[in-house]
Short mmCIF file of N, CA and C and ligand atoms in Angstrom, two decimals:
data_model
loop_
_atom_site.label_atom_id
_atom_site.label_comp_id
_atom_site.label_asym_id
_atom_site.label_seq_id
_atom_site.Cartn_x
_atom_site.Cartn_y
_atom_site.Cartn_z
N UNK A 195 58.49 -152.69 -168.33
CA UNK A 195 58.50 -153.73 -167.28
C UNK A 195 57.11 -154.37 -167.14
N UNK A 196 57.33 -155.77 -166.74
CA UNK A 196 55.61 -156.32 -166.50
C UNK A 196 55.59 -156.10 -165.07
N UNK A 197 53.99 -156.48 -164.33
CA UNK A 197 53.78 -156.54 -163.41
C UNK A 197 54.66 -157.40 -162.19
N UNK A 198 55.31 -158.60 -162.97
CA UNK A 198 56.21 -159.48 -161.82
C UNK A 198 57.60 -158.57 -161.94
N UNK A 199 58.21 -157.67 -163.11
CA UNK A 199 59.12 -157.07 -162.98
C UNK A 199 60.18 -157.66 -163.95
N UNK A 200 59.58 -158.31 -164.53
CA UNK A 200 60.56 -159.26 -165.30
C UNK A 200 60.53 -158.31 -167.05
N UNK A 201 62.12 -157.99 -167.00
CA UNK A 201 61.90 -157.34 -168.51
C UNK A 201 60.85 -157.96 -169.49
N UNK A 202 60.68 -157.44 -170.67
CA UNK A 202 59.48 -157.96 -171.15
C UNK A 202 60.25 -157.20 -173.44
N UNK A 203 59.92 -158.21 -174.01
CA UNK A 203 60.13 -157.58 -175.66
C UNK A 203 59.36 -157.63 -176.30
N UNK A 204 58.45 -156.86 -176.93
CA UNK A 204 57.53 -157.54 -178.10
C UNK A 204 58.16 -158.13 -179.14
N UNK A 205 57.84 -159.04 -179.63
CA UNK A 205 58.28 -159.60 -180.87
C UNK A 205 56.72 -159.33 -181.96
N UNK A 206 56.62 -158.65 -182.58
CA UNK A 206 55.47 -158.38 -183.36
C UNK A 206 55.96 -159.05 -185.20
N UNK A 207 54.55 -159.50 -185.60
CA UNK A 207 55.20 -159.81 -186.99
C UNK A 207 53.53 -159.62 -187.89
N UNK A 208 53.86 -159.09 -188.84
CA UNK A 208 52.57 -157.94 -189.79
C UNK A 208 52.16 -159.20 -191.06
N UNK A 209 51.08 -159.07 -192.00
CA UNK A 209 50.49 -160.25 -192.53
C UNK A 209 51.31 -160.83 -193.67
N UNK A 210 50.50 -161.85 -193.28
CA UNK A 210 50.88 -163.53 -194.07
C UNK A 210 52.32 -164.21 -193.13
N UNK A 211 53.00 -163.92 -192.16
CA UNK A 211 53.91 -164.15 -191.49
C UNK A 211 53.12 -165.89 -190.82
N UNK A 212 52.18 -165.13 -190.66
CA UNK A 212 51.37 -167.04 -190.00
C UNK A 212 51.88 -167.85 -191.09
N UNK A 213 51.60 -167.62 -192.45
CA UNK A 213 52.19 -168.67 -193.44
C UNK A 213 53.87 -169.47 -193.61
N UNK A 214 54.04 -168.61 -192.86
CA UNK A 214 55.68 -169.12 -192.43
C UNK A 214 55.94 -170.76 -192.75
N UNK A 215 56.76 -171.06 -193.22
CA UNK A 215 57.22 -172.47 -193.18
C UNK A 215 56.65 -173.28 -194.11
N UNK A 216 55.19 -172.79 -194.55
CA UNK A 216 54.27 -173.51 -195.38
C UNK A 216 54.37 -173.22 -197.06
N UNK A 217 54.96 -172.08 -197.11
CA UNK A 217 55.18 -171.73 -198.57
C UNK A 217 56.17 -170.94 -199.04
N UNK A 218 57.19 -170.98 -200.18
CA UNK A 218 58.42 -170.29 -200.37
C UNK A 218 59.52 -170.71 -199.96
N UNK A 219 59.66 -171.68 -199.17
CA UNK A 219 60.97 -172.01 -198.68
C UNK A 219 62.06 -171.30 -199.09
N UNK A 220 62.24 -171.41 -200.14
CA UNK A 220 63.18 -170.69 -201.45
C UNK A 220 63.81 -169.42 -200.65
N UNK A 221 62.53 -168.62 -200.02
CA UNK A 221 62.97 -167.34 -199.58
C UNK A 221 62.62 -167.20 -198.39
N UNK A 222 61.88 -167.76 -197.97
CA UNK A 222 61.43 -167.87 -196.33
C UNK A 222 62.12 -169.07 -195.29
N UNK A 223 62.76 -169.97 -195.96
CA UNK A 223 63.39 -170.84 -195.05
C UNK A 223 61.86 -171.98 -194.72
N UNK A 224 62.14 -172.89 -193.92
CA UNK A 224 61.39 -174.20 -193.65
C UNK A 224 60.97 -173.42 -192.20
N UNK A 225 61.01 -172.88 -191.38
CA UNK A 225 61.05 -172.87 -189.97
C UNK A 225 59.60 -172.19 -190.45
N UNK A 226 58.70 -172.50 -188.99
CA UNK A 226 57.25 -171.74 -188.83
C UNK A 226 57.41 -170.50 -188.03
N UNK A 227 56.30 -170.00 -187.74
CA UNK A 227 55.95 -168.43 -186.91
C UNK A 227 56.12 -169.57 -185.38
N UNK A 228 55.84 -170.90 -185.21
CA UNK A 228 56.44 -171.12 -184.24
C UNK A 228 57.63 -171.68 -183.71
N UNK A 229 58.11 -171.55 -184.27
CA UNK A 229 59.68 -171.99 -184.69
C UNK A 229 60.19 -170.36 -184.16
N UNK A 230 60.08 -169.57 -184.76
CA UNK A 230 60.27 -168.47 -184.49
C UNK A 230 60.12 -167.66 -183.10
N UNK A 231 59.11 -168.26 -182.74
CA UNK A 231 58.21 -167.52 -181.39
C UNK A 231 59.52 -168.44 -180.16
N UNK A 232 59.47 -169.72 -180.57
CA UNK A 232 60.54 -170.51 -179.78
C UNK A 232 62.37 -169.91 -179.65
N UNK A 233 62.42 -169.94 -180.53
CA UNK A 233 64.18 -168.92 -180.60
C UNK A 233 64.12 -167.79 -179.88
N UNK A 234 63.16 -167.06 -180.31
CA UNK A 234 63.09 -165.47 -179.45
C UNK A 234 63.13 -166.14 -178.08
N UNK A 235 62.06 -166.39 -177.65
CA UNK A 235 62.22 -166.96 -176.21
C UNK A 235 63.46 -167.81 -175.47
N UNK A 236 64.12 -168.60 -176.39
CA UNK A 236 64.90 -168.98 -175.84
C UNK A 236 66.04 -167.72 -175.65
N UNK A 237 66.38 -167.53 -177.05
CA UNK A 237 67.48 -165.93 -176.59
C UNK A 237 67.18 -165.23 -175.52
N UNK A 238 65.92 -164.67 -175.50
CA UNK A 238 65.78 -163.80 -174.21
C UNK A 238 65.83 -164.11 -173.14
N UNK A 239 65.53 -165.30 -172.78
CA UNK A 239 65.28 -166.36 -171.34
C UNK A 239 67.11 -166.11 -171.36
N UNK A 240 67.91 -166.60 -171.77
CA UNK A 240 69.23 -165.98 -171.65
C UNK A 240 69.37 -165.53 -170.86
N UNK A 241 69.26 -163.97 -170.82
CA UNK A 241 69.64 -162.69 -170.29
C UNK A 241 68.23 -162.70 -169.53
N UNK A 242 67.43 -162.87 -169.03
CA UNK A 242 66.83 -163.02 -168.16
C UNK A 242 64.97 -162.06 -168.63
N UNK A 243 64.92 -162.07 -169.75
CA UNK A 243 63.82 -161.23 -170.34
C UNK A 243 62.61 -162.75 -171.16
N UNK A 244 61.61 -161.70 -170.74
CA UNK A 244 60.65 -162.71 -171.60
C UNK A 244 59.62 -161.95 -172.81
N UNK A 245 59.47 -162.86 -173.25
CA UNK A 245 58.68 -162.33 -174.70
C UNK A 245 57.04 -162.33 -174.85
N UNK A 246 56.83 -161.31 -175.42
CA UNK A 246 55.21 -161.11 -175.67
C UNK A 246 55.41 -161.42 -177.47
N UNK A 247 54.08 -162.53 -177.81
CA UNK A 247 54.80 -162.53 -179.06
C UNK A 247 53.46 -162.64 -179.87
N UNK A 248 53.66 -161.46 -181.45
CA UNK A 248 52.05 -161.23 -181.51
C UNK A 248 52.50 -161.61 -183.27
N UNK A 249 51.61 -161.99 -184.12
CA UNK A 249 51.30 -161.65 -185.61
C UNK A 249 49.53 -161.23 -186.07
N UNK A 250 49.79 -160.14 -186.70
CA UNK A 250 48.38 -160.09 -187.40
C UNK A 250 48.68 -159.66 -188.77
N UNK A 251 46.94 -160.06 -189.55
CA UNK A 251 47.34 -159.61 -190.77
C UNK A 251 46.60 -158.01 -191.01
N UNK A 252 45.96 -157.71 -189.92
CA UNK A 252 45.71 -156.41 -190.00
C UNK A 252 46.15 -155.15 -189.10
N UNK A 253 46.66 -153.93 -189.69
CA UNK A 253 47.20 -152.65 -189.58
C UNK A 253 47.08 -152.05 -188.74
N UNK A 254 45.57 -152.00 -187.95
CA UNK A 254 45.35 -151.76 -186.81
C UNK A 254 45.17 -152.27 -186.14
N UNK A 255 45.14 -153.70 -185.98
CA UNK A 255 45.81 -154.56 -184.74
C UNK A 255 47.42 -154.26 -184.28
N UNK A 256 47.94 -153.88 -185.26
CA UNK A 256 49.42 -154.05 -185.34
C UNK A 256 50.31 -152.43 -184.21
N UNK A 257 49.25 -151.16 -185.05
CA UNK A 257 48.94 -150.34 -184.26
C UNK A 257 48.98 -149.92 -183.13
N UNK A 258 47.60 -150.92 -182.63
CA UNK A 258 47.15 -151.04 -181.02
C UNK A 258 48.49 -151.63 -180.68
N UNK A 259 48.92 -152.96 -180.81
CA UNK A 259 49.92 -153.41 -180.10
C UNK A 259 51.19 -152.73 -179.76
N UNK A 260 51.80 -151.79 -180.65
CA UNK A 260 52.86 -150.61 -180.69
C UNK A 260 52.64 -149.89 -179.55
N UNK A 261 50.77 -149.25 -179.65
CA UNK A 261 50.79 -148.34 -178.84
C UNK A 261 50.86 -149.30 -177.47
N UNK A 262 50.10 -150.34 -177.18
CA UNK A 262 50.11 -150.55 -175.66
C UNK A 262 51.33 -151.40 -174.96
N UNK A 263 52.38 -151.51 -175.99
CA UNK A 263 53.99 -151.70 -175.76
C UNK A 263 54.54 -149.93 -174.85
N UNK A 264 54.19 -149.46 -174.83
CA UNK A 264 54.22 -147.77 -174.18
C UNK A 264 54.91 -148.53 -172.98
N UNK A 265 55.50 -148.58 -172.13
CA UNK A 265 55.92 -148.80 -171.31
C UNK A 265 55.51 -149.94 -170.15
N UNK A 266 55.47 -150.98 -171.48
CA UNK A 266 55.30 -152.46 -170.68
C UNK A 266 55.85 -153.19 -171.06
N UNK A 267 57.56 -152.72 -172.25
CA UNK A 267 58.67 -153.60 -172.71
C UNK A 267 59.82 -152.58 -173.28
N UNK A 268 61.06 -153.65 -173.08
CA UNK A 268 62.29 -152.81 -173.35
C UNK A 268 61.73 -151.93 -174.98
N UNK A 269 61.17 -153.30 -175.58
CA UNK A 269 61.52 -152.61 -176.89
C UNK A 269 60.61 -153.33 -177.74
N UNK A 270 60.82 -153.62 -179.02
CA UNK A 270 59.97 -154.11 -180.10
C UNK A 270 60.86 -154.89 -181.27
N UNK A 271 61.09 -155.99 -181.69
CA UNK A 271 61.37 -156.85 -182.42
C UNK A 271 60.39 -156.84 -183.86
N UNK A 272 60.24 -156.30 -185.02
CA UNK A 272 59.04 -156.07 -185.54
C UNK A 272 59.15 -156.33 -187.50
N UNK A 273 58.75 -157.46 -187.86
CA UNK A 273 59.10 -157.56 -189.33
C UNK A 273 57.12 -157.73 -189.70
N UNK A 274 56.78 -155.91 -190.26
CA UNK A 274 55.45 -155.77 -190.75
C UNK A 274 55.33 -156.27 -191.98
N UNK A 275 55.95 -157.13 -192.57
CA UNK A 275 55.69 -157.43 -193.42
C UNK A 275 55.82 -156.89 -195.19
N UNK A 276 54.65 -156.74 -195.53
CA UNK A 276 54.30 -156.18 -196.59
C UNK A 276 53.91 -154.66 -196.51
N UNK A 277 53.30 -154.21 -194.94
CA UNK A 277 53.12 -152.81 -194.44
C UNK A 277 53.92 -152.43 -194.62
N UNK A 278 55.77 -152.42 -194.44
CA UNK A 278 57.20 -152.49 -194.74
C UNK A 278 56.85 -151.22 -195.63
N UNK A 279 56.70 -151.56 -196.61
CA UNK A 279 56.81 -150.78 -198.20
C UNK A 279 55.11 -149.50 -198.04
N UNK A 280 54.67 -149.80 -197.24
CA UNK A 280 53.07 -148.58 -197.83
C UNK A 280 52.51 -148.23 -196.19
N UNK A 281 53.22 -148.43 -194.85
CA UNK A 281 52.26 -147.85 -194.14
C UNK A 281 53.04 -146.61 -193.30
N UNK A 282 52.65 -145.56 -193.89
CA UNK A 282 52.78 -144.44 -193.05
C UNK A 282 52.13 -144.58 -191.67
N UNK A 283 51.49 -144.91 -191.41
CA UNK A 283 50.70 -144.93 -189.97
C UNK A 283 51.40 -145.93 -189.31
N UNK A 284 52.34 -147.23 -189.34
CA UNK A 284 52.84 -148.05 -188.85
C UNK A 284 53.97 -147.06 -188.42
N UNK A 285 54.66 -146.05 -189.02
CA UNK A 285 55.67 -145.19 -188.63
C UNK A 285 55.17 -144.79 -188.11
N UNK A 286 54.43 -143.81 -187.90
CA UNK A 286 53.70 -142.73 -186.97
C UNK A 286 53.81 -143.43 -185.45
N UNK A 287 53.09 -144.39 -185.38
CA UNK A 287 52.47 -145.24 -184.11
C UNK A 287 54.30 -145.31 -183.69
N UNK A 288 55.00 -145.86 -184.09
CA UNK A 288 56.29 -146.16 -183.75
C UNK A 288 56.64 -145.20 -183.21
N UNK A 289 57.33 -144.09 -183.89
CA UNK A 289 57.66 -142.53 -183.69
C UNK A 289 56.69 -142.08 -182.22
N UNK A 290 55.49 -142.31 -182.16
CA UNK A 290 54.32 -141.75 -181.07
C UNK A 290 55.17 -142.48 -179.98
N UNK A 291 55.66 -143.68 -179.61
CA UNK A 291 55.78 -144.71 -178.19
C UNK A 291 57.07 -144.43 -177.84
N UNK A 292 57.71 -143.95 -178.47
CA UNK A 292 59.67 -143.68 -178.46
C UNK A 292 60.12 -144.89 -177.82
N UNK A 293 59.88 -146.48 -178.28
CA UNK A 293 60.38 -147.50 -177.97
C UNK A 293 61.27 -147.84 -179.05
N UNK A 294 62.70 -148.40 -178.72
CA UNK A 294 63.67 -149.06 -179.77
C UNK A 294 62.75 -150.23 -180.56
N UNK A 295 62.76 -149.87 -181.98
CA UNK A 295 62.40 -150.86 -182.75
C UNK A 295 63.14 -151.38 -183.60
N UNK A 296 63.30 -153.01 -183.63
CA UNK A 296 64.44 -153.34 -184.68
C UNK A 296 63.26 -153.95 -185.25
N UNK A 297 63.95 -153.34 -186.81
CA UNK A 297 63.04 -153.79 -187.89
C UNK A 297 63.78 -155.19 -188.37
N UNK A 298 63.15 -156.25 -188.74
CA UNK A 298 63.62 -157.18 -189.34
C UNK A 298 62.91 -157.89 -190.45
N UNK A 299 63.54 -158.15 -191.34
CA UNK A 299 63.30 -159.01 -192.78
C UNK A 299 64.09 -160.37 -193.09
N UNK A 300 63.02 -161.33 -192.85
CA UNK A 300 63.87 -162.81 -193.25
C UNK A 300 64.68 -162.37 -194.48
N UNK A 301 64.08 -162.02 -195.96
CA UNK A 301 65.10 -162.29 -196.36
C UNK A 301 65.52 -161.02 -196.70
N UNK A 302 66.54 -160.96 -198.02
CA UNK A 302 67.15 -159.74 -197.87
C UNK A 302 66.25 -158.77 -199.17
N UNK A 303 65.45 -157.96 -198.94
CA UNK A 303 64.63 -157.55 -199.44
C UNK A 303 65.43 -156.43 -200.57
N UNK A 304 66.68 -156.47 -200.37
CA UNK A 304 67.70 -155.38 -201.75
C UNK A 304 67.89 -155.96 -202.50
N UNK A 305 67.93 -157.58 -202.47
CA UNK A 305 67.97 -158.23 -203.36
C UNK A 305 66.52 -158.45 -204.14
N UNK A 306 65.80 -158.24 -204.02
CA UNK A 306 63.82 -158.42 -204.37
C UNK A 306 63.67 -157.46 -205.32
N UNK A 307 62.51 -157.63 -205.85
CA UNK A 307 61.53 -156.65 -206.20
C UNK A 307 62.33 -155.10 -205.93
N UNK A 308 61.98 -154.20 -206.56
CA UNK A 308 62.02 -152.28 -206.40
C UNK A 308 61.38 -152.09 -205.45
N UNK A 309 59.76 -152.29 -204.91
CA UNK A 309 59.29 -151.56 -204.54
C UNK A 309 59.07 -152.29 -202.96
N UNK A 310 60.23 -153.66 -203.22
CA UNK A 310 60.37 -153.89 -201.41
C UNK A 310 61.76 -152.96 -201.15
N UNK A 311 62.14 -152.36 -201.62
CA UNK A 311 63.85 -151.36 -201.46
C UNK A 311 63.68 -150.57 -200.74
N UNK A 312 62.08 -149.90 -200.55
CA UNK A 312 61.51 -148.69 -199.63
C UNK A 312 61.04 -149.18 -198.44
N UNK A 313 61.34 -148.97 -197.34
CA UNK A 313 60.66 -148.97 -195.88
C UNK A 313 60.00 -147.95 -195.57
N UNK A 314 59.17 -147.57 -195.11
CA UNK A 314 58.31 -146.35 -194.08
C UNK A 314 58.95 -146.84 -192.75
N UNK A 315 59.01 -148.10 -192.58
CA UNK A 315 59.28 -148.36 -191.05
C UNK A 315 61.17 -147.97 -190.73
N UNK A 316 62.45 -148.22 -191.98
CA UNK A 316 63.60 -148.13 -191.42
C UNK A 316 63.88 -146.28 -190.30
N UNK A 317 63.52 -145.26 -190.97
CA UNK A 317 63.52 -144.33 -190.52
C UNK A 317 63.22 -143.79 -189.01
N UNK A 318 62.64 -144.74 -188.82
CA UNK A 318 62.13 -145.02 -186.94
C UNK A 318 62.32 -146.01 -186.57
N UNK A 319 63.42 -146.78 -186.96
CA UNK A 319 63.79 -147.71 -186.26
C UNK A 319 65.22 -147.47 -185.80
N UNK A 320 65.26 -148.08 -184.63
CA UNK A 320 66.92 -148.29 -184.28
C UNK A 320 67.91 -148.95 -184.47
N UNK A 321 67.40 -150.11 -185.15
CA UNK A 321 68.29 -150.67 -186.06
C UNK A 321 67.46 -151.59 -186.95
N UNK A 322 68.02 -152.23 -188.39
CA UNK A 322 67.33 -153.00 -189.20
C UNK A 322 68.19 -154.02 -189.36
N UNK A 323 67.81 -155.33 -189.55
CA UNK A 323 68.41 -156.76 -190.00
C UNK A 323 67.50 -157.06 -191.00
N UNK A 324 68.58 -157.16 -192.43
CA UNK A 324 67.96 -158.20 -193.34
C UNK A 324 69.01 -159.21 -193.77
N UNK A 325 68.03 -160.04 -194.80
CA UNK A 325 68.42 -161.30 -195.34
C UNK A 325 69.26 -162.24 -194.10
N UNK A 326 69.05 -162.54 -192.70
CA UNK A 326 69.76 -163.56 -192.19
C UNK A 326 68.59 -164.41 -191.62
N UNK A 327 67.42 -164.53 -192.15
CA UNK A 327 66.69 -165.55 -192.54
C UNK A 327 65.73 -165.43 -190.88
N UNK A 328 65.15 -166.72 -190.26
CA UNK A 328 64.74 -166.13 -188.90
C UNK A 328 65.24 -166.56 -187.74
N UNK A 329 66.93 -166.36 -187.96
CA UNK A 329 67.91 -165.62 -187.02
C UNK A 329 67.90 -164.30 -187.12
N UNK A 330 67.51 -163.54 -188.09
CA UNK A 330 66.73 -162.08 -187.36
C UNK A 330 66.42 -161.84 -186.83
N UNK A 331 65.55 -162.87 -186.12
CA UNK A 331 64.29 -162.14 -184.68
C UNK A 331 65.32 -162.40 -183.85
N UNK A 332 66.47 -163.53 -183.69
CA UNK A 332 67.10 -163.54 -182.52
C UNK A 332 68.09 -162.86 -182.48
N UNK A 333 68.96 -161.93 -183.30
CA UNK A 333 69.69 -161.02 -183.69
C UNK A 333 69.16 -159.44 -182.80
N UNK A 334 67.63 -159.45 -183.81
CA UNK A 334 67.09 -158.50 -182.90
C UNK A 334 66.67 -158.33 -181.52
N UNK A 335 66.28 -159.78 -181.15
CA UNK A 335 66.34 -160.11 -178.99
C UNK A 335 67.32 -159.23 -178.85
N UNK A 336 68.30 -160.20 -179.17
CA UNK A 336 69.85 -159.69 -178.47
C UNK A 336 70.28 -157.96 -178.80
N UNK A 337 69.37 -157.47 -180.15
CA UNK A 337 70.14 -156.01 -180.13
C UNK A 337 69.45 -155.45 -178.95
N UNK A 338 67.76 -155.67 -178.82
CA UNK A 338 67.30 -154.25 -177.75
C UNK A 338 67.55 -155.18 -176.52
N UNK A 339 68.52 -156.05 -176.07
CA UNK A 339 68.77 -156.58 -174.86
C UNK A 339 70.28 -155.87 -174.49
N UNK A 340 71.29 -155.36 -175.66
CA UNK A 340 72.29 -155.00 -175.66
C UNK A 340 71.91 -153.29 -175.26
N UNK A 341 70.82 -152.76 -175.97
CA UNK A 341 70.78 -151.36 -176.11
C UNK A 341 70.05 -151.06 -174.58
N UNK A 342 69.25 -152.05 -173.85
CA UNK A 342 68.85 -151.65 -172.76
C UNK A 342 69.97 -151.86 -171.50
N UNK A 343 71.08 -152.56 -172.30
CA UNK A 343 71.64 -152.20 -171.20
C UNK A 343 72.47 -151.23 -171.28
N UNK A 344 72.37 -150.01 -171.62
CA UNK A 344 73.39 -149.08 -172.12
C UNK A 344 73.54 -148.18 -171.05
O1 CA2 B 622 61.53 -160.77 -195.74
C1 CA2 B 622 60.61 -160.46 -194.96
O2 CA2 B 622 60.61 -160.82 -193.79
C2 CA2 B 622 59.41 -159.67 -195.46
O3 CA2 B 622 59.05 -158.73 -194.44
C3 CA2 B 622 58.30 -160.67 -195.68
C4 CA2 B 622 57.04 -160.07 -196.31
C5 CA2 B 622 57.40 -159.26 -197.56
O4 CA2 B 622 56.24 -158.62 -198.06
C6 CA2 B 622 58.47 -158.22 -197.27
O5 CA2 B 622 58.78 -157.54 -198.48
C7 CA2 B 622 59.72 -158.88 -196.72
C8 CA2 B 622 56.07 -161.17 -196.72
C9 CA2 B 622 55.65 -162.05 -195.61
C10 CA2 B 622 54.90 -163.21 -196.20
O6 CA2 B 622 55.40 -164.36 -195.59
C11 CA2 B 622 55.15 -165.57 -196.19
C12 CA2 B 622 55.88 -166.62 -195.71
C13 CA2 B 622 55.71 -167.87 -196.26
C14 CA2 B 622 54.79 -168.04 -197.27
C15 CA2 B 622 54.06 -166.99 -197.74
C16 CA2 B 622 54.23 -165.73 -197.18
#
């Protein structure tokens, strides 16, 4: 909860995500990180929740933000990126806050590369969305808006 009382979600997104819209289309779609930041908000404004909405391209920024989500939001909306595939410590921090995290991937990363097939992050998450491009992040609003109300 925030200070006015008003539910609250992180939407977090891990590096090169700023590049959004500017390169790849192919696999990333045309829409930007603010394009993105806009949908979440609108979904959540919905149901009456508002969004904290962060990208970095470094690990322990990403970290800190997990940890000080501790009980100042339903939950966590969270596509790390390239961390996805190599950060044990991005799990850890997750696992440490016991907040619902939906992992999400614009695209569908089973279709990619081998060594995007592995997550560190699916295992601590509460649910994962891939390949539905970035109607993911608003997929994921709506899951930890569904799961908080349980
Ligand atoms: O599909 C996804 O959302 C990914 O998390 C995106 C990561 C990639 O490393 C993961 O395997 C899957 C890459 C984010 C880079 O985003 C860019 C977007 C536009 C242009 C360049 C990079």
């Amino acid at each position: 909860m925030s200070e006015n009382n008003t539910p609250r979600i992180l939407v977090l997104n891990g590096p090169n995500l700023n590049l959004l819209g500017t390169r790849e289309p192919e696999i990333y779609g045309h829409e930007t990180l603010s394009d993105v930041e806009e949908l979440c908000r609108a979904a959540a404004g919905k149901s009456g929740y508002e969004i904290e909405f962060l990208q970095s391209n470094h690990e322990g920024v990403l970290i800190d933000a997990i940890h000080a989500a501790r009980g100042a939001v339903a939950g966590i909306v969270f596509n790390p990126g390239a961390f996805t595939h190599t950060s044990v410590a991005l799990a850890d921090a997750i696992s440490g806050v016991q907040l619902p995290v939906i992992e999400v991937h614009i695209s569908n990363v089973h279709r990619r590369e081998a060594f995007r097939h592995h997550s560190y992050i699916s295992p601590v998450a509460a649910s994962i969305i891939v390949g539905a491009g970035v109607n993911g992040y608003v997929l994921g609003v709506q899951q930890l808006i569904h799961l908080a109300g349980k």
